[in-house]
Short mmCIF file of C-alpha atoms and ligand atoms in Angstrom, two decimals:
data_model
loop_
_atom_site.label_atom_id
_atom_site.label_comp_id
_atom_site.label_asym_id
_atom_site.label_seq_id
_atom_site.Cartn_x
_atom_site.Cartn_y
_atom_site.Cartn_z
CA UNK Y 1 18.19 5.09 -21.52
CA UNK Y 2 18.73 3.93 -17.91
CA UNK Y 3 21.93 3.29 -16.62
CA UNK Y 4 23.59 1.76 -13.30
CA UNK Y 5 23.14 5.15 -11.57
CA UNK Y 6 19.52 5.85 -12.92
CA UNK Y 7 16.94 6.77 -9.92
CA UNK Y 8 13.68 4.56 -10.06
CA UNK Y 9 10.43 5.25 -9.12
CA UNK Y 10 6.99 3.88 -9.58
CA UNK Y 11 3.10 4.61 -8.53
CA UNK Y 12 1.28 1.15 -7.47
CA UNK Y 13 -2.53 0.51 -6.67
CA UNK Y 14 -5.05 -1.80 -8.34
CA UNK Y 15 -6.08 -0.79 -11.07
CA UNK Y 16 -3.61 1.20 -11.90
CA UNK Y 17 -3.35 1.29 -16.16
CA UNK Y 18 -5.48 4.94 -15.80
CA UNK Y 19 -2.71 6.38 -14.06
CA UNK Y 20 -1.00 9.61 -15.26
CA UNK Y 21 1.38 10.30 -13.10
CA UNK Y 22 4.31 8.08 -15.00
CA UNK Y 23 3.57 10.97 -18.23
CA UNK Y 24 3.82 13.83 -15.83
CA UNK Y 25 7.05 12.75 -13.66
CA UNK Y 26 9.07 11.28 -16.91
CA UNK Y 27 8.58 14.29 -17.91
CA UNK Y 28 9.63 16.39 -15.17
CA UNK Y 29 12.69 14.39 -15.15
CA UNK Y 30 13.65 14.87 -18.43
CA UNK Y 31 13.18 18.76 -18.69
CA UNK Y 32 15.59 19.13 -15.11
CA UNK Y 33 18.02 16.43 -16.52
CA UNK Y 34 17.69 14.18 -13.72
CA UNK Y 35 18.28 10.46 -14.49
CA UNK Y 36 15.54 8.91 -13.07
CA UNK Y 37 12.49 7.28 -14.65
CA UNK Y 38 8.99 6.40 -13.00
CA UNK Y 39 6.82 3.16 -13.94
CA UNK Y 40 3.34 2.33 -12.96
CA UNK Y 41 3.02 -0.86 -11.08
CA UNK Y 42 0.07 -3.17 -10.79
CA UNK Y 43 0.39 -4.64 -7.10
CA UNK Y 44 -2.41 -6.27 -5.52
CA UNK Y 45 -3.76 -6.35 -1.82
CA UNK Y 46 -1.98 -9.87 -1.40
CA UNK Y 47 1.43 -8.28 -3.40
CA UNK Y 48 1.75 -5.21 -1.31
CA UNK Y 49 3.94 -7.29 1.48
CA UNK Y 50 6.61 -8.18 -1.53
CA UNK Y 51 6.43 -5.58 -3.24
CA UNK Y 52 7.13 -3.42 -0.20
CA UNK Y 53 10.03 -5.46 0.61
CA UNK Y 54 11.52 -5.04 -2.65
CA UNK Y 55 11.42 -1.68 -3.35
CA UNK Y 56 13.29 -1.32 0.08
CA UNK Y 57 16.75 -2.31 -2.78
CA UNK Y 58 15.63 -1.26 -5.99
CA UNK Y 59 13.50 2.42 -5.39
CA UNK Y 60 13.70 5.61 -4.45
CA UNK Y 61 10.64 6.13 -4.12
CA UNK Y 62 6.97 5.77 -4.57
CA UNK Y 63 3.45 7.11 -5.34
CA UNK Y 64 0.59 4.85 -3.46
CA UNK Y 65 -2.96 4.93 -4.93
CA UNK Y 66 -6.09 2.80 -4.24
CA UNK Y 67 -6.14 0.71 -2.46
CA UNK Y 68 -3.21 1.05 -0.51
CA UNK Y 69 -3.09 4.42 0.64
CA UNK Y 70 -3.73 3.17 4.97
CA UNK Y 71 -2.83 -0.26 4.20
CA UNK Y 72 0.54 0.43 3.56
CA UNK Y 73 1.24 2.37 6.70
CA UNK Y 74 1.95 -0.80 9.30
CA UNK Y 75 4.88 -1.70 6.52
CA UNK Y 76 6.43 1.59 6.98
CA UNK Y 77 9.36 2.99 9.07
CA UNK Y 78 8.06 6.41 9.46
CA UNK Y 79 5.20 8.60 8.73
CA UNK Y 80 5.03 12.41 8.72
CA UNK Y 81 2.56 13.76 11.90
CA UNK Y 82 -0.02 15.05 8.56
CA UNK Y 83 -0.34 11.42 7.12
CA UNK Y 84 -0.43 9.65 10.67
CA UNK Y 85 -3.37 12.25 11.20
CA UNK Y 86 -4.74 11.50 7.69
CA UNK Y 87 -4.31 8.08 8.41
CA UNK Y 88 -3.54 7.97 4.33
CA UNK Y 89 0.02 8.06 2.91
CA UNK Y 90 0.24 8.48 -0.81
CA UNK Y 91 4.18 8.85 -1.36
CA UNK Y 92 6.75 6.77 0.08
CA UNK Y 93 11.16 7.74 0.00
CA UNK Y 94 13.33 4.96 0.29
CA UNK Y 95 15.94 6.09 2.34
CA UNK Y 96 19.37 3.58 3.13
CA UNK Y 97 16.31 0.86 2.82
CA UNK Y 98 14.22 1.93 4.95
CA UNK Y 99 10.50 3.65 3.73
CA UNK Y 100 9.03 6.96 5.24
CA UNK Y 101 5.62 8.19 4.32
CA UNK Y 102 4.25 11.66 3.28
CA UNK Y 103 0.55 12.74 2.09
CA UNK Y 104 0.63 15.07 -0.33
CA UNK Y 105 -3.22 15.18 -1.75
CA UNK Y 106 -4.29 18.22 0.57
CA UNK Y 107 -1.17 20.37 -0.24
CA UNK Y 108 -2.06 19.23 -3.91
CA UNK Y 109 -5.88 20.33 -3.26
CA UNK Y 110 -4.82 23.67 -1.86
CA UNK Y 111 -2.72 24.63 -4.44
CA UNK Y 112 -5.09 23.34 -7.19
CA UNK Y 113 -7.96 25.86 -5.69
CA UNK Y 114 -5.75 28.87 -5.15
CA UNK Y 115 -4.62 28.55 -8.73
CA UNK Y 116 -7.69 27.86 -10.49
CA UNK Y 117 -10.28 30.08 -8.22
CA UNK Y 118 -7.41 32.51 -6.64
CA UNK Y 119 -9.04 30.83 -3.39
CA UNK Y 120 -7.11 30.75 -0.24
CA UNK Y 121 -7.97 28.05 2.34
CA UNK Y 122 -7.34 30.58 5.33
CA UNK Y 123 -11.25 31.93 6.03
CA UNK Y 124 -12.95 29.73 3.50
CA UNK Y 125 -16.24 28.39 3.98
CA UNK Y 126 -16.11 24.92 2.99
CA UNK Y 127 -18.43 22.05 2.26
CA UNK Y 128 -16.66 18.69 1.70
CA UNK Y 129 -18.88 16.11 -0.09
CA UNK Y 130 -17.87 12.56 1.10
CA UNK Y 131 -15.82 11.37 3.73
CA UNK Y 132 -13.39 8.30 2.62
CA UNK Y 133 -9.49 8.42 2.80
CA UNK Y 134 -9.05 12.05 0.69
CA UNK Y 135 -11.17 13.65 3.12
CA UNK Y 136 -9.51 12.67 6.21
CA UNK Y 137 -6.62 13.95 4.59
CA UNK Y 138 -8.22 17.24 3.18
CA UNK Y 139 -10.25 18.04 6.52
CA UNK Y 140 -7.05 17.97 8.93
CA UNK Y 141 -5.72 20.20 6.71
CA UNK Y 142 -8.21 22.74 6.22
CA UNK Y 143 -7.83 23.00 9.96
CA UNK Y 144 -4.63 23.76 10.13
CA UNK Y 145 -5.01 25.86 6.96
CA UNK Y 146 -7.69 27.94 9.25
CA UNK Y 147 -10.89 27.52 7.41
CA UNK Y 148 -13.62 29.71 8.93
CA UNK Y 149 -16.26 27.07 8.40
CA UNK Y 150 -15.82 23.37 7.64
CA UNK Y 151 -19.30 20.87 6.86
CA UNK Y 152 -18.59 17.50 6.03
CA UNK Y 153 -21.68 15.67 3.95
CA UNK Y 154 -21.57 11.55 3.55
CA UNK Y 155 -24.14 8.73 2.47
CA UNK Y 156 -22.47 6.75 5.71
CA UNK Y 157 -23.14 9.49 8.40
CA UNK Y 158 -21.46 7.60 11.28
CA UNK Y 159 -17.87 7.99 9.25
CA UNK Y 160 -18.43 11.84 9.31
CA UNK Y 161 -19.45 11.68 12.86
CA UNK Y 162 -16.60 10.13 13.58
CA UNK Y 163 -14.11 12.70 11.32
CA UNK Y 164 -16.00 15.57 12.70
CA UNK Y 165 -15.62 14.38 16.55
CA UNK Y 166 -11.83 14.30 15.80
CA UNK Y 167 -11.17 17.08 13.88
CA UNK Y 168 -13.07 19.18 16.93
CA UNK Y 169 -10.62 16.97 19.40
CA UNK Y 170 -7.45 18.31 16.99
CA UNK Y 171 -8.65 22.20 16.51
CA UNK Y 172 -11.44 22.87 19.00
CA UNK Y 173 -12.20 26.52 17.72
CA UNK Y 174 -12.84 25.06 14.30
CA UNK Y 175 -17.05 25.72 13.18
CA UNK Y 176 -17.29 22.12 11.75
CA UNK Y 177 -20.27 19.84 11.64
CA UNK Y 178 -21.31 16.89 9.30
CA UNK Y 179 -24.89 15.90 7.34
CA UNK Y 180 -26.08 12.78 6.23
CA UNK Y 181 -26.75 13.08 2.40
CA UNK Y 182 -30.61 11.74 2.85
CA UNK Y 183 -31.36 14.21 5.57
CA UNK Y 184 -32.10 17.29 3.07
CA UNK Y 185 -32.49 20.00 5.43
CA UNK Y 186 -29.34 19.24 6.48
CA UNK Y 187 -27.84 19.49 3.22
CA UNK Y 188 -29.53 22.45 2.50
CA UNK Y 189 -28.27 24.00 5.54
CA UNK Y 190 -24.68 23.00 5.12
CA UNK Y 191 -24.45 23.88 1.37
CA UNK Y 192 -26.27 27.28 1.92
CA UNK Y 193 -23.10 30.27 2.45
CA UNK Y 194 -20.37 27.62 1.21
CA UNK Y 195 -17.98 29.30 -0.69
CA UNK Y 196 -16.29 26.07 -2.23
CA UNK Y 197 -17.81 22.77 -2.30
CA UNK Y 198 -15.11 20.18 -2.75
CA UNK Y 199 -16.20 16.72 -4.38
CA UNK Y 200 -14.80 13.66 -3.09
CA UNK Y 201 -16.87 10.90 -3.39
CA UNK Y 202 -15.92 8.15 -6.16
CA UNK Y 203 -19.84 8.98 -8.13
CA UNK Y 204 -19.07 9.94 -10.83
CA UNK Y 205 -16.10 7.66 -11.50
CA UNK Y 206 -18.27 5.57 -14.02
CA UNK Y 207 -20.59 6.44 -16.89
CA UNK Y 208 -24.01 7.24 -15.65
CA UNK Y 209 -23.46 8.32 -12.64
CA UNK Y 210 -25.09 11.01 -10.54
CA UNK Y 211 -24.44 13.52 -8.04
CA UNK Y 212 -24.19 13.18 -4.50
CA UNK Y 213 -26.08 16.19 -3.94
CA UNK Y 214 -28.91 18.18 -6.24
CA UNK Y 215 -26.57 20.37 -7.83
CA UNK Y 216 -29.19 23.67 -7.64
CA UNK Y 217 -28.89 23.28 -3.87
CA UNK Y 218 -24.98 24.53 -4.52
CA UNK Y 219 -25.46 28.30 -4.13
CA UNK Y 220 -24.60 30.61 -7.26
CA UNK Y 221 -21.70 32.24 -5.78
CA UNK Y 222 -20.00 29.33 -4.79
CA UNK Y 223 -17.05 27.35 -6.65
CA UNK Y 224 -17.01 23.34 -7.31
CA UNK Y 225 -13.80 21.71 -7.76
CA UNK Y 226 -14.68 17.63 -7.84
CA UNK Y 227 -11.67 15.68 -7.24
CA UNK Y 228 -12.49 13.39 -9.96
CA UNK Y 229 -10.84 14.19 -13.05
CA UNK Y 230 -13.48 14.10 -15.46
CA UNK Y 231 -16.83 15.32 -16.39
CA UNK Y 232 -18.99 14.44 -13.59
CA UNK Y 233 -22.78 15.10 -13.38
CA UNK Y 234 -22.34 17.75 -10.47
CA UNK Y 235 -19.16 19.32 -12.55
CA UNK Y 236 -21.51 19.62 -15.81
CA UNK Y 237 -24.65 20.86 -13.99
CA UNK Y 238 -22.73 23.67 -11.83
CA UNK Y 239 -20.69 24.87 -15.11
CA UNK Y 240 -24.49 24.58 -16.76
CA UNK Y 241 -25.77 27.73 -13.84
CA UNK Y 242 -22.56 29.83 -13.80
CA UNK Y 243 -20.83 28.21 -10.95
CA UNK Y 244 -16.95 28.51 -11.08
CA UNK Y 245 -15.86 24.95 -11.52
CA UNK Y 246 -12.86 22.49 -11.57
CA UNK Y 247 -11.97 18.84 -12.26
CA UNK Y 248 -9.69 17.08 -10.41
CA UNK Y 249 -6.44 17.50 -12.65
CA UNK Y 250 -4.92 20.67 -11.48
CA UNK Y 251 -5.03 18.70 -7.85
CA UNK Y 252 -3.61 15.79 -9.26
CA UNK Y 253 -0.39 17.65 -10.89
CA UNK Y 254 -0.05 19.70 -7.20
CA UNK Y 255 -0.26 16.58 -5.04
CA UNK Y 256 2.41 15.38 -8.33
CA UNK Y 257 4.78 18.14 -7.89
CA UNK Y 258 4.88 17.75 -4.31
CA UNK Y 259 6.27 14.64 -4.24
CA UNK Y 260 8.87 15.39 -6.78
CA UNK Y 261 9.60 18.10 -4.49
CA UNK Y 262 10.17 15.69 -1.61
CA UNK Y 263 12.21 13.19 -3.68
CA UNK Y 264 14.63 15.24 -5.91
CA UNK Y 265 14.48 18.37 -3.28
CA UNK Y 266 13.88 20.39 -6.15
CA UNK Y 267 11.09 22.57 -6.93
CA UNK Y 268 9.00 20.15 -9.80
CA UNK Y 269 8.24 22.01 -13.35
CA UNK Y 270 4.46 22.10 -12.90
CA UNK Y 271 3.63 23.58 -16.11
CA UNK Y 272 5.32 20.90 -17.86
CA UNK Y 273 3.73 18.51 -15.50
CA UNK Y 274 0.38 20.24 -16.53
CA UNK Y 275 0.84 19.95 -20.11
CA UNK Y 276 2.16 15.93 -19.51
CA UNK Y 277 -1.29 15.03 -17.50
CA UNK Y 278 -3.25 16.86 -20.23
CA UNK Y 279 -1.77 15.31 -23.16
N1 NAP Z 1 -7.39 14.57 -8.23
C1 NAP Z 1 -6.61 13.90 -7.44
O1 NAP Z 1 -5.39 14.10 -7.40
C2 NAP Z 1 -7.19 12.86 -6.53
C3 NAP Z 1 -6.37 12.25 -5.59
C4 NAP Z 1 -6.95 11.28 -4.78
C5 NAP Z 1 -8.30 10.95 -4.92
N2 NAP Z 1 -9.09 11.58 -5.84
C6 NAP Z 1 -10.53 11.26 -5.95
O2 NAP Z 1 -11.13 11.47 -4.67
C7 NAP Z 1 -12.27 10.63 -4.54
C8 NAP Z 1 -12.28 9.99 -3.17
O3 NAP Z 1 -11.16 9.14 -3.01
P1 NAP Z 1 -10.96 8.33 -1.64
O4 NAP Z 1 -9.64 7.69 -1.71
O5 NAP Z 1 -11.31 9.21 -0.51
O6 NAP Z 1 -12.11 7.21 -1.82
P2 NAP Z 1 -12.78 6.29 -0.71
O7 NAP Z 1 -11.99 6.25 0.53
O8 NAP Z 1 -13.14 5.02 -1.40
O9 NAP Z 1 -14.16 7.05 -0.36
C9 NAP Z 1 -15.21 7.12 -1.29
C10 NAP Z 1 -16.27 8.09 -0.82
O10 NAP Z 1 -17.31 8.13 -1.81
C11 NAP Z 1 -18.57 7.89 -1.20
N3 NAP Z 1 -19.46 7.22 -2.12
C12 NAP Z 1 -19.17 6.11 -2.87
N4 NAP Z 1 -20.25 5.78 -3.62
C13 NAP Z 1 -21.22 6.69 -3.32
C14 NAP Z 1 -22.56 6.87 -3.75
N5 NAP Z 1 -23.12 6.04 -4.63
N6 NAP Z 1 -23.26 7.91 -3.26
C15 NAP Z 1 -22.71 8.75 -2.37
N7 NAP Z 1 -21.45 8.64 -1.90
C16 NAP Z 1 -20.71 7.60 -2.38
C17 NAP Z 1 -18.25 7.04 0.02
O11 NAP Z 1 -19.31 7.14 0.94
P3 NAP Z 1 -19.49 6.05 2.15
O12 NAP Z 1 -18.58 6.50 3.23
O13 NAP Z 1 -20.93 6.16 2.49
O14 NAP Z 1 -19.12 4.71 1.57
C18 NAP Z 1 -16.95 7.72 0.49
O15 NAP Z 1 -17.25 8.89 1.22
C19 NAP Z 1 -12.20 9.62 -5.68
O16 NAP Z 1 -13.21 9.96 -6.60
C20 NAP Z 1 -10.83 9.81 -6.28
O17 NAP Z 1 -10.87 9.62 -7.68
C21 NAP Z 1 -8.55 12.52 -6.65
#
C-alpha cells in the first residue's frame, strides 16, 4: 500500500510490457522493508522530454531501456565518467530534482560471468559479437577490467572500427581488434583461443532467428553467455557441443542489483531478485 512517504521508481523504453525488472525490484523492496514500489512505463521517443521533466517531482529514480539509453543523456544533469565513456546510461537518481546517470550493464555482465562460469574479466580472452550501445558499454569496461585480449565482431564493420580506434585511444596496451561478420577468416581468426564469447547482437530476439556467427567456429573450450535472455540459436547449438553456456538473465538481475545498490545504498537481495526474474 503506498503512502505519502513511499519511494517511486519506474523502468521506461518502448516496448516495454516484456520487462522484468518491476517483479525483481518489488520484490527486493519488500524482503528489506523499504517503502518504495517500481512501475514499468511506456514512454515514447516524442514522450521522453515530459516524462523527463516529470519525474524530476515525483521519482527517485529510474531504469532506462531501448530506446533511450544515449538519448536521454543531453536531458541529464550529470553522468558518471563510465556512462559518458559508454555513451549509454541505463539508471537515472533523482536527486533535490535534478537527474544523474549511471550504467550499470557491464558491472551486471561481469558479475553474471564470474558467477555462472567462475570467470574473472582480469586476463580473459574475449570475443564480443556485435557492437551497438551494450558493447560500448561492455568493451570500456573490459579495459579497465584488464582483459588480455579483446576482438570485437559486427555486420556494420565501420561501428567496430570506430569502438576499436577508441578503446586503443582510452587503454593503448589493450590487444584489441575488430572483424566484419562476412569476412570469415577474420572470424575464424578472432573466435579461435577466445575463452568467452559474449553475444550482443539483438538476432535472436525473434522466433527464427539465426546466429551471427556459425556456432562450430566457437572453439570447444570456450564459454557463451548471449545477452539475450532466451533460447537463441547460438545458445542452443553451443549447449548442443559441450560449450559452457548462459542466457542473458543472470546479467540482467546484476545490472538489477546494481542499481538498487545505487538508489537505496544498500546491498540488493540478488537471490531473491533471481528467483523474482525467473518466476
Ligand atoms: N541481459 C541484459 O541485462 C541485457 C541488458 C541490455 C541489453 N541486452 C541485450 O543486448 C543486445 C544488444 O543491445 P543493444 O542495446 O546494444 O542493441 P543495439 O544498440 O540495437 O545493437 C544491436 C546490435 O545487433 C546487431 N544486429 C542486429 N541485427 C543483426 C543481424 N541480423 N545480424 C547481425 N547483427 C545484427 C547490430 O549490428 P549493426 O551495427 O550492423 O546494426 C548491433 O551490433 C540485445 O539483444 C539486448 O536484448 C541484455
Amino acid at each position: 500500500m503506498s503512502s505519502a512517504s513511499t519511494l517511486h521508481f519506474a523502468v521506461i523504453g518502448d516496448p516495454i510490457g516484456h520487462s522484468k525488472s518491476p517483479l525483481m525490484h518489488n520484490a527486493a523492496f519488500r524482503a528489506l522493508g523499504i517503502d518504495a514500489d517500481y512501475t514499468a512505463v511506456h514512454v515514447t521517443r516524442e514522450g521522453l522530454p515530459a516524462f523527463l521533466e516529470s519525474a524530476r517531482n515525483t521519482l527517485s529514480g529510474f531504469n532506462i531501456t531501448v530506446p533511450h539509453k544515449n538519448a536521454v543523456i543531453p536531458f541529464l544533469d550529470g553522468i558518471t565518467p563510465r556512462a559518458a565513456l559508454a555513451g549509454s546510461v541505463n539508471t537515472v537518481s533523482v536527486r533535490d530534482g535534478k537527474l544523474f546517470g549511471d550504467t550499470t550493464d557491464a558491472t551486471g555482465l561481469e558479475r553474471a560471468v564470474l558467477e555462472v562460469f567462475g570467470l574473472p574479466l582480469k586476463g580473459a580472452n574475449v570475443c564480443i559479437l556485435g557492437c551497438g550501445g551494450v558493447v560500448r558499454a561492455l568493451a570500456f569496461h573490459l579495459a579497465d577490467a584488464g582483459c588480455a585480449r579483446l576482438r570485437i565482431l559486427n555486420r556494420t564493420a565501420e561501428k567496430a572500427i570506430r569502438l576499436t580506434d577508441e578503446l586503443l585511444k582510452h587503454a593503448p596496451a589493450l590487444d584489441c581488434g575488430f572483424a566484419s561478420l562476412d569476412d570469415l577468416p577474420a572470424v575464424k581468426n578472432a573466435l579461435d583461443g577466445s575463452g568467452l564469447v559474449i553475444q550482443c547482437t539483438s538476432l535472436g530476439l525473434r522466433d527464427g532467428d539465426g546466429s551471427p556467427v556459425d556456432p562450430d567456429l566457437i572453439p570447444a573450450s570456450a564459454c557463451l553467455f548471449d545477452t539475450i535472455y532466451r533460447e537463441t540459436d547460438i545458445l542452443v547449438r553451443c549447449r548442443e557441443r559441450g560449450l559452457r553456456v548462459s542466457g542473458g538473465l543472470p546479467m540482467l538481475v546484476h545490472q538489477g542489483a546494481e542499481s538498487f545498490r545505487i538508489w537505496t545504498g544498500r546491498e540488493a537481495p540478488v537471490d531473491v531478485m533471481r528467483a523474482a526474474a525467473a518466476s
